[in-house]
Amino acid sequence: MQTQDTCFSPTQTLRCPGGRVLDLRRPRVMGILNLTPDSFYEGSRVAATDELLRRADRMLQDGAAVLDLGGYSSRPGAEHISADEEKRRLLPAVEALRREFPAALLSVDTFRGAVAAEAVAAGADILNDISGGTLDAEMLPTAGRLGVPYILMHLRGTPQTMTQHTHYEHDLVLELVRYFREKLTGLRALGLTDVVLDPGFGFAKTPAQSHELLRRLPELHVLGLPVLAGLSRKSMVYKPLGLTPEAALAGTISVNTLAVLNGARLLRVHDVAEAVQTIQLVSNTYPPISP
């Protein structure tokens, strides 16, 4: 795992629609906006358009580089909803944010190709797929056709079953590297080159496995692509502390600090101001491990 992968040229910039570029040479922040009634952290849920616009404006003012919108809850055991219901939640929000904040970069958190296509048509810039194309055969071909940046996450099973898939026969990180290499070969064949890797903290991984993955995050840099760390208020933070997601901000800041030091280039968070401050302090004081 010492030789850099050659599937993709090392890059730290993502080319987005309209000629815009997301520069990840310095770590950036992605703010979470959940359009679901059952996301694991109640504070992330947004029900009304005016509330959505207010929260998005606050995140952008606090320094978010990307706003990530999701209409399907992927917490363990979450209810499965139809594509039509996901679109009903997601598409009006994308359209409203695009009208109100035309310069903002919008990401959509979906694993469905049809939802992705309509979201990009409505103004989304980035696809954030928790499934790596495993939950919908149309997702990867759709992403290739759309040609927008794609976030490739590691997941086994589904949000409803992933807690049953936490046993790894071999080394955890080695399995992730093999998974990403295989997926990246397919993405390259589809013409996708602007890709971010998400190791999927908490997805088919116990809290202990997620902490091992965080410690060993630099090993993923062998793939030569920017890494997203989605750690915010997750069970790997609050369970070891005997807390709830609502009380896990301090712990989240701690693990985000480790992620930045270990070379993460995108932090997906509920609390944007704190994450931006973390990046400013860490990046200005301690040189992160370079991908």
mmCIF file of C-alpha atoms in Angstrom:
data_model
loop_
_atom_site.group_PDB
_atom_site.id
_atom_site.type_symbol
_atom_site.label_atom_id
_atom_site.label_comp_id
_atom_site.label_asym_id
_atom_site.label_seq_id
_atom_site.Cartn_x
_atom_site.Cartn_y
_atom_site.Cartn_z
ATOM 1 C CA MET A 1 0.000 0.000 0.000
ATOM 2 C CA GLN A 2 2.994 2.247 -0.426
ATOM 3 C CA THR A 3 2.722 2.839 -4.158
ATOM 4 C CA GLN A 4 0.176 5.375 -5.302
ATOM 5 C CA ASP A 5 -2.693 4.027 -7.367
ATOM 6 C CA THR A 6 -2.617 4.974 -11.036
ATOM 7 C CA CYS A 7 -6.347 4.699 -11.869
ATOM 8 C CA PHE A 8 -6.790 8.437 -11.347
ATOM 9 C CA SER A 9 -4.278 11.241 -11.498
ATOM 10 C CA PRO A 10 -3.770 12.850 -8.078
ATOM 11 C CA THR A 11 -6.032 15.868 -7.894
ATOM 12 C CA GLN A 12 -7.370 18.161 -5.206
ATOM 13 C CA THR A 13 -9.871 20.113 -7.323
ATOM 14 C CA LEU A 14 -13.372 19.203 -8.457
ATOM 15 C CA ARG A 15 -14.815 20.661 -11.646
ATOM 16 C CA CYS A 16 -18.435 21.580 -11.025
ATOM 17 C CA PRO A 17 -21.177 22.755 -13.409
ATOM 18 C CA GLY A 18 -20.952 26.305 -14.698
ATOM 19 C CA GLY A 19 -17.158 26.280 -14.765
ATOM 20 C CA ARG A 20 -16.900 26.484 -10.972
ATOM 21 C CA VAL A 21 -14.144 24.649 -9.127
ATOM 22 C CA LEU A 22 -14.094 23.254 -5.602
ATOM 23 C CA ASP A 23 -10.493 23.607 -4.470
ATOM 24 C CA LEU A 24 -9.610 20.944 -1.900
ATOM 25 C CA ARG A 25 -5.922 21.715 -1.613
ATOM 26 C CA ARG A 26 -6.971 23.088 1.769
ATOM 27 C CA PRO A 27 -9.643 21.200 3.741
ATOM 28 C CA ARG A 28 -13.183 22.483 3.283
ATOM 29 C CA VAL A 29 -16.542 22.019 4.997
ATOM 30 C CA MET A 30 -19.775 20.469 3.731
ATOM 31 C CA GLY A 31 -22.867 21.486 5.694
ATOM 32 C CA ILE A 32 -25.618 18.905 6.242
ATOM 33 C CA LEU A 33 -29.241 19.812 5.512
ATOM 34 C CA ASN A 34 -31.562 16.852 6.126
ATOM 35 C CA LEU A 35 -34.994 17.033 4.546
ATOM 36 C CA THR A 36 -36.115 13.957 6.460
ATOM 37 C CA PRO A 37 -38.272 13.620 9.584
ATOM 38 C CA ASP A 38 -36.140 10.818 11.058
ATOM 39 C CA SER A 39 -32.448 11.661 10.676
ATOM 40 C CA PHE A 40 -30.458 10.477 13.700
ATOM 41 C CA TYR A 41 -29.620 14.033 14.829
ATOM 42 C CA GLU A 42 -32.799 16.024 15.300
ATOM 43 C CA GLY A 43 -30.953 19.332 14.973
ATOM 44 C CA SER A 44 -30.141 18.588 11.335
ATOM 45 C CA ARG A 45 -33.753 18.174 10.216
ATOM 46 C CA VAL A 46 -35.287 20.921 8.099
ATOM 47 C CA ALA A 47 -39.024 20.903 7.420
ATOM 48 C CA ALA A 48 -40.007 24.241 5.821
ATOM 49 C CA THR A 49 -38.512 26.203 2.938
ATOM 50 C CA ASP A 50 -37.997 29.392 4.936
ATOM 51 C CA GLU A 51 -36.147 27.421 7.629
ATOM 52 C CA LEU A 52 -34.053 25.734 4.932
ATOM 53 C CA LEU A 53 -33.044 29.081 3.446
ATOM 54 C CA ARG A 54 -32.198 30.566 6.837
ATOM 55 C CA ARG A 55 -30.065 27.603 7.820
ATOM 56 C CA ALA A 56 -28.330 27.465 4.450
ATOM 57 C CA ASP A 57 -27.559 31.178 4.641
ATOM 58 C CA ARG A 58 -26.058 30.708 8.114
ATOM 59 C CA MET A 59 -23.912 27.804 6.909
ATOM 60 C CA LEU A 60 -22.630 29.746 3.934
ATOM 61 C CA GLN A 61 -21.829 32.760 6.094
ATOM 62 C CA ASP A 62 -20.028 30.445 8.534
ATOM 63 C CA GLY A 63 -17.817 29.207 5.712
ATOM 64 C CA ALA A 64 -19.416 26.102 4.209
ATOM 65 C CA ALA A 65 -17.994 25.354 0.767
ATOM 66 C CA VAL A 66 -20.786 22.878 -0.059
ATOM 67 C CA LEU A 67 -24.356 22.320 1.136
ATOM 68 C CA ASP A 68 -25.373 18.644 1.216
ATOM 69 C CA LEU A 69 -29.087 17.911 0.941
ATOM 70 C CA GLY A 70 -30.634 14.535 1.700
ATOM 71 C CA GLY A 71 -34.196 13.304 1.379
ATOM 72 C CA TYR A 72 -33.560 9.698 2.444
ATOM 73 C CA SER A 73 -32.443 8.947 5.984
ATOM 74 C CA SER A 74 -29.492 6.540 6.039
ATOM 75 C CA ARG A 75 -29.253 6.095 9.807
ATOM 76 C CA PRO A 76 -29.180 2.440 10.931
ATOM 77 C CA GLY A 77 -32.611 0.900 10.582
ATOM 78 C CA ALA A 78 -34.153 3.942 8.924
ATOM 79 C CA GLU A 79 -37.447 3.544 7.105
ATOM 80 C CA HIS A 80 -37.133 2.792 3.408
ATOM 81 C CA ILE A 81 -39.014 5.330 1.297
ATOM 82 C CA SER A 82 -39.923 5.398 -2.392
ATOM 83 C CA ALA A 83 -38.081 7.357 -5.050
ATOM 84 C CA ASP A 84 -41.140 9.535 -5.504
ATOM 85 C CA GLU A 85 -41.166 10.476 -1.823
ATOM 86 C CA GLU A 86 -37.437 11.197 -1.922
ATOM 87 C CA LYS A 87 -37.943 13.490 -4.927
ATOM 88 C CA ARG A 88 -40.868 15.220 -3.208
ATOM 89 C CA ARG A 89 -38.604 16.119 -0.311
ATOM 90 C CA LEU A 90 -35.446 16.876 -2.242
ATOM 91 C CA LEU A 91 -36.209 18.606 -5.537
ATOM 92 C CA PRO A 92 -38.085 21.681 -4.234
ATOM 93 C CA ALA A 93 -35.240 22.264 -1.773
ATOM 94 C CA VAL A 94 -32.613 22.111 -4.512
ATOM 95 C CA GLU A 95 -34.618 24.531 -6.642
ATOM 96 C CA ALA A 96 -35.152 26.947 -3.749
ATOM 97 C CA LEU A 97 -31.461 26.984 -2.780
ATOM 98 C CA ARG A 98 -30.356 27.414 -6.381
ATOM 99 C CA ARG A 99 -32.647 30.445 -6.762
ATOM 100 C CA GLU A 100 -31.639 32.020 -3.448
ATOM 101 C CA PHE A 101 -27.913 31.195 -3.557
ATOM 102 C CA PRO A 102 -26.914 30.921 -7.223
ATOM 103 C CA ALA A 103 -23.195 30.731 -6.435
ATOM 104 C CA ALA A 104 -23.464 28.005 -3.790
ATOM 105 C CA LEU A 105 -22.255 24.481 -4.484
ATOM 106 C CA LEU A 106 -25.063 22.004 -3.825
ATOM 107 C CA SER A 107 -24.583 18.306 -3.196
ATOM 108 C CA VAL A 108 -27.397 15.754 -3.152
ATOM 109 C CA ASP A 109 -27.174 12.721 -0.888
ATOM 110 C CA THR A 110 -28.892 9.963 -2.888
ATOM 111 C CA PHE A 111 -28.193 6.453 -4.139
ATOM 112 C CA ARG A 112 -30.835 6.499 -6.882
ATOM 113 C CA GLY A 113 -29.979 7.341 -10.469
ATOM 114 C CA ALA A 114 -33.376 8.814 -11.314
ATOM 115 C CA VAL A 115 -33.290 11.075 -8.251
ATOM 116 C CA ALA A 116 -29.728 12.136 -9.083
ATOM 117 C CA ALA A 117 -30.652 13.056 -12.650
ATOM 118 C CA GLU A 118 -33.613 15.198 -11.618
ATOM 119 C CA ALA A 119 -31.643 16.833 -8.814
ATOM 120 C CA VAL A 120 -28.838 17.863 -11.166
ATOM 121 C CA ALA A 121 -31.431 19.172 -13.626
ATOM 122 C CA ALA A 122 -32.879 21.221 -10.736
ATOM 123 C CA GLY A 123 -29.481 22.755 -9.960
ATOM 124 C CA ALA A 124 -27.387 20.288 -7.929
ATOM 125 C CA ASP A 125 -23.636 20.255 -8.578
ATOM 126 C CA ILE A 126 -22.312 17.137 -6.803
ATOM 127 C CA LEU A 127 -23.612 13.595 -6.244
ATOM 128 C CA ASN A 128 -23.045 12.071 -2.810
ATOM 129 C CA ASP A 129 -23.792 8.338 -3.059
ATOM 130 C CA ILE A 130 -23.638 6.326 0.169
ATOM 131 C CA SER A 131 -23.927 3.066 -1.772
ATOM 132 C CA GLY A 132 -21.113 3.327 -4.310
ATOM 133 C CA GLY A 133 -23.655 2.278 -6.915
ATOM 134 C CA THR A 134 -24.658 -0.932 -5.129
ATOM 135 C CA LEU A 135 -28.283 -0.033 -4.363
ATOM 136 C CA ASP A 136 -29.369 1.085 -7.833
ATOM 137 C CA ALA A 137 -27.906 -0.277 -11.071
ATOM 138 C CA GLU A 138 -28.642 3.038 -12.786
ATOM 139 C CA MET A 139 -26.696 5.224 -10.357
ATOM 140 C CA LEU A 140 -23.185 4.911 -11.771
ATOM 141 C CA PRO A 141 -24.208 5.117 -15.463
ATOM 142 C CA THR A 142 -26.291 8.166 -14.568
ATOM 143 C CA ALA A 143 -23.367 9.776 -12.746
ATOM 144 C CA GLY A 144 -21.137 9.115 -15.750
ATOM 145 C CA ARG A 145 -23.668 10.650 -18.103
ATOM 146 C CA LEU A 146 -24.167 13.719 -15.914
ATOM 147 C CA GLY A 147 -20.412 14.262 -15.523
ATOM 148 C CA VAL A 148 -20.649 16.059 -12.177
ATOM 149 C CA PRO A 149 -18.301 15.339 -9.245
ATOM 150 C CA TYR A 150 -19.130 12.088 -7.487
ATOM 151 C CA ILE A 151 -18.582 11.126 -3.843
ATOM 152 C CA LEU A 152 -17.918 7.391 -3.628
ATOM 153 C CA MET A 153 -18.670 5.881 -0.226
ATOM 154 C CA HIS A 154 -18.009 2.421 1.188
ATOM 155 C CA LEU A 155 -21.097 0.569 2.410
ATOM 156 C CA ARG A 156 -22.061 -3.065 2.856
ATOM 157 C CA GLY A 157 -25.717 -4.007 2.904
ATOM 158 C CA THR A 158 -28.336 -1.271 3.132
ATOM 159 C CA PRO A 159 -29.144 1.362 5.772
ATOM 160 C CA GLN A 160 -31.671 -1.154 7.090
ATOM 161 C CA THR A 161 -29.189 -4.076 7.316
ATOM 162 C CA MET A 162 -25.703 -2.548 7.527
ATOM 163 C CA THR A 163 -25.295 -3.223 11.254
ATOM 164 C CA GLN A 164 -25.327 -6.929 10.353
ATOM 165 C CA HIS A 165 -22.314 -6.530 8.037
ATOM 166 C CA THR A 166 -19.558 -5.358 10.367
ATOM 167 C CA HIS A 167 -17.423 -8.518 10.218
ATOM 168 C CA TYR A 168 -14.404 -8.192 7.920
ATOM 169 C CA GLU A 169 -12.491 -11.339 7.003
ATOM 170 C CA HIS A 170 -9.273 -9.456 6.375
ATOM 171 C CA ASP A 171 -7.720 -6.120 7.292
ATOM 172 C CA LEU A 172 -10.404 -3.416 7.378
ATOM 173 C CA VAL A 173 -8.458 -0.692 5.582
ATOM 174 C CA LEU A 174 -7.031 -3.102 3.031
ATOM 175 C CA GLU A 175 -10.573 -4.203 2.183
ATOM 176 C CA LEU A 176 -11.586 -0.565 1.699
ATOM 177 C CA VAL A 177 -8.627 0.103 -0.583
ATOM 178 C CA ARG A 178 -9.522 -2.939 -2.694
ATOM 179 C CA TYR A 179 -13.172 -1.851 -2.809
ATOM 180 C CA PHE A 180 -12.265 1.666 -3.924
ATOM 181 C CA ARG A 181 -9.805 0.433 -6.560
ATOM 182 C CA GLU A 182 -12.427 -1.810 -8.105
ATOM 183 C CA LYS A 183 -15.058 0.928 -8.064
ATOM 184 C CA LEU A 184 -12.665 3.523 -9.480
ATOM 185 C CA THR A 185 -11.855 1.290 -12.434
ATOM 186 C CA GLY A 186 -15.558 1.213 -13.269
ATOM 187 C CA LEU A 187 -15.955 4.945 -12.790
ATOM 188 C CA ARG A 188 -13.032 5.647 -15.080
ATOM 189 C CA ALA A 189 -14.658 3.498 -17.779
ATOM 190 C CA LEU A 190 -17.769 5.667 -17.432
ATOM 191 C CA GLY A 191 -15.728 8.847 -17.859
ATOM 192 C CA LEU A 192 -15.891 10.001 -14.232
ATOM 193 C CA THR A 193 -12.659 11.565 -13.022
ATOM 194 C CA ASP A 194 -13.764 14.086 -10.385
ATOM 195 C CA VAL A 195 -14.191 11.724 -7.458
ATOM 196 C CA VAL A 196 -14.014 12.045 -3.678
ATOM 197 C CA LEU A 197 -13.596 8.975 -1.455
ATOM 198 C CA ASP A 198 -15.723 8.525 1.671
ATOM 199 C CA PRO A 199 -14.704 5.565 3.868
ATOM 200 C CA GLY A 200 -18.185 5.487 5.390
ATOM 201 C CA PHE A 201 -17.626 5.971 9.094
ATOM 202 C CA GLY A 202 -20.387 4.120 10.931
ATOM 203 C CA PHE A 203 -21.710 2.441 7.787
ATOM 204 C CA ALA A 204 -21.263 -1.325 8.288
ATOM 205 C CA LYS A 205 -18.596 -0.454 10.854
ATOM 206 C CA THR A 206 -18.704 -0.564 14.641
ATOM 207 C CA PRO A 207 -17.535 2.451 16.653
ATOM 208 C CA ALA A 208 -14.232 0.642 17.305
ATOM 209 C CA GLN A 209 -13.779 -0.076 13.591
ATOM 210 C CA SER A 210 -14.573 3.540 12.747
ATOM 211 C CA HIS A 211 -11.904 4.745 15.173
ATOM 212 C CA GLU A 212 -9.396 2.325 13.645
ATOM 213 C CA LEU A 213 -10.286 3.713 10.238
ATOM 214 C CA LEU A 214 -9.811 7.273 11.460
ATOM 215 C CA ARG A 215 -6.369 6.425 12.857
ATOM 216 C CA ARG A 216 -5.383 4.783 9.587
ATOM 217 C CA LEU A 217 -6.970 7.345 7.266
ATOM 218 C CA PRO A 218 -3.570 8.244 5.689
ATOM 219 C CA GLU A 219 -3.467 4.757 4.170
ATOM 220 C CA LEU A 220 -6.306 5.727 1.823
ATOM 221 C CA HIS A 221 -4.091 8.407 0.276
ATOM 222 C CA VAL A 222 -2.498 5.654 -1.803
ATOM 223 C CA LEU A 223 -5.487 6.120 -4.131
ATOM 224 C CA GLY A 224 -4.510 9.698 -4.924
ATOM 225 C CA LEU A 225 -7.952 11.227 -4.408
ATOM 226 C CA PRO A 226 -9.392 13.607 -1.813
ATOM 227 C CA VAL A 227 -11.037 11.964 1.189
ATOM 228 C CA LEU A 228 -14.274 13.050 2.858
ATOM 229 C CA ALA A 229 -14.710 12.436 6.584
ATOM 230 C CA GLY A 230 -18.310 12.221 7.777
ATOM 231 C CA LEU A 231 -17.925 11.962 11.551
ATOM 232 C CA SER A 232 -20.323 14.559 12.840
ATOM 233 C CA ARG A 233 -22.212 13.519 16.016
ATOM 234 C CA LYS A 234 -22.084 9.829 15.014
ATOM 235 C CA SER A 235 -22.211 6.839 17.344
ATOM 236 C CA MET A 236 -18.420 6.481 17.206
ATOM 237 C CA VAL A 237 -18.371 9.844 19.006
ATOM 238 C CA TYR A 238 -21.265 9.730 21.441
ATOM 239 C CA LYS A 239 -21.428 6.041 22.395
ATOM 240 C CA PRO A 240 -17.911 5.766 23.888
ATOM 241 C CA LEU A 241 -18.699 8.905 25.901
ATOM 242 C CA GLY A 242 -22.089 7.669 27.078
ATOM 243 C CA LEU A 243 -23.816 10.643 25.444
ATOM 244 C CA THR A 244 -26.446 11.380 22.803
ATOM 245 C CA PRO A 245 -25.946 12.962 19.368
ATOM 246 C CA GLU A 246 -27.223 16.248 20.817
ATOM 247 C CA ALA A 247 -24.343 16.316 23.340
ATOM 248 C CA ALA A 248 -21.616 15.228 20.921
ATOM 249 C CA LEU A 249 -20.322 18.542 19.561
ATOM 250 C CA ALA A 250 -17.094 18.582 21.580
ATOM 251 C CA GLY A 251 -16.359 14.986 20.604
ATOM 252 C CA THR A 252 -17.085 15.820 16.978
ATOM 253 C CA ILE A 253 -14.567 18.660 17.061
ATOM 254 C CA SER A 254 -11.991 16.212 18.444
ATOM 255 C CA VAL A 255 -12.434 13.602 15.720
ATOM 256 C CA ASN A 256 -12.614 16.270 13.004
ATOM 257 C CA THR A 257 -9.266 17.547 14.235
ATOM 258 C CA LEU A 258 -7.801 14.062 13.835
ATOM 259 C CA ALA A 259 -9.355 13.749 10.382
ATOM 260 C CA VAL A 260 -7.766 16.995 9.196
ATOM 261 C CA LEU A 261 -4.393 16.010 10.655
ATOM 262 C CA ASN A 262 -4.707 12.688 8.816
ATOM 263 C CA GLY A 263 -5.328 14.368 5.472
ATOM 264 C CA ALA A 264 -9.121 14.588 5.056
ATOM 265 C CA ARG A 265 -9.991 17.288 2.552
ATOM 266 C CA LEU A 266 -13.740 17.573 3.140
ATOM 267 C CA LEU A 267 -15.528 17.497 6.513
ATOM 268 C CA ARG A 268 -19.246 16.694 6.316
ATOM 269 C CA VAL A 269 -20.763 18.289 9.422
ATOM 270 C CA HIS A 270 -23.866 19.560 11.160
ATOM 271 C CA ASP A 271 -21.986 22.426 12.846
ATOM 272 C CA VAL A 272 -20.231 24.462 10.179
ATOM 273 C CA ALA A 273 -18.678 27.299 12.199
ATOM 274 C CA GLU A 274 -16.941 24.901 14.582
ATOM 275 C CA ALA A 275 -15.594 22.788 11.713
ATOM 276 C CA VAL A 276 -14.291 25.839 9.853
ATOM 277 C CA GLN A 277 -12.529 27.017 13.004
ATOM 278 C CA THR A 278 -11.048 23.539 13.476
ATOM 279 C CA ILE A 279 -9.622 23.593 9.972
ATOM 280 C CA GLN A 280 -8.250 27.106 10.383
ATOM 281 C CA LEU A 281 -6.486 26.269 13.621
ATOM 282 C CA VAL A 282 -5.163 22.867 12.586
ATOM 283 C CA SER A 283 -4.107 23.812 9.069
ATOM 284 C CA ASN A 284 -2.344 26.975 10.216
ATOM 285 C CA THR A 285 -0.544 25.317 13.102
ATOM 286 C CA TYR A 286 0.083 21.671 12.217
ATOM 287 C CA PRO A 287 0.905 20.475 8.698
ATOM 288 C CA PRO A 288 -1.655 17.797 7.759
ATOM 289 C CA ILE A 289 -0.535 14.553 6.143
ATOM 290 C CA SER A 290 -0.613 15.181 2.403
ATOM 291 C CA PRO A 291 -2.712 12.898 0.192
#
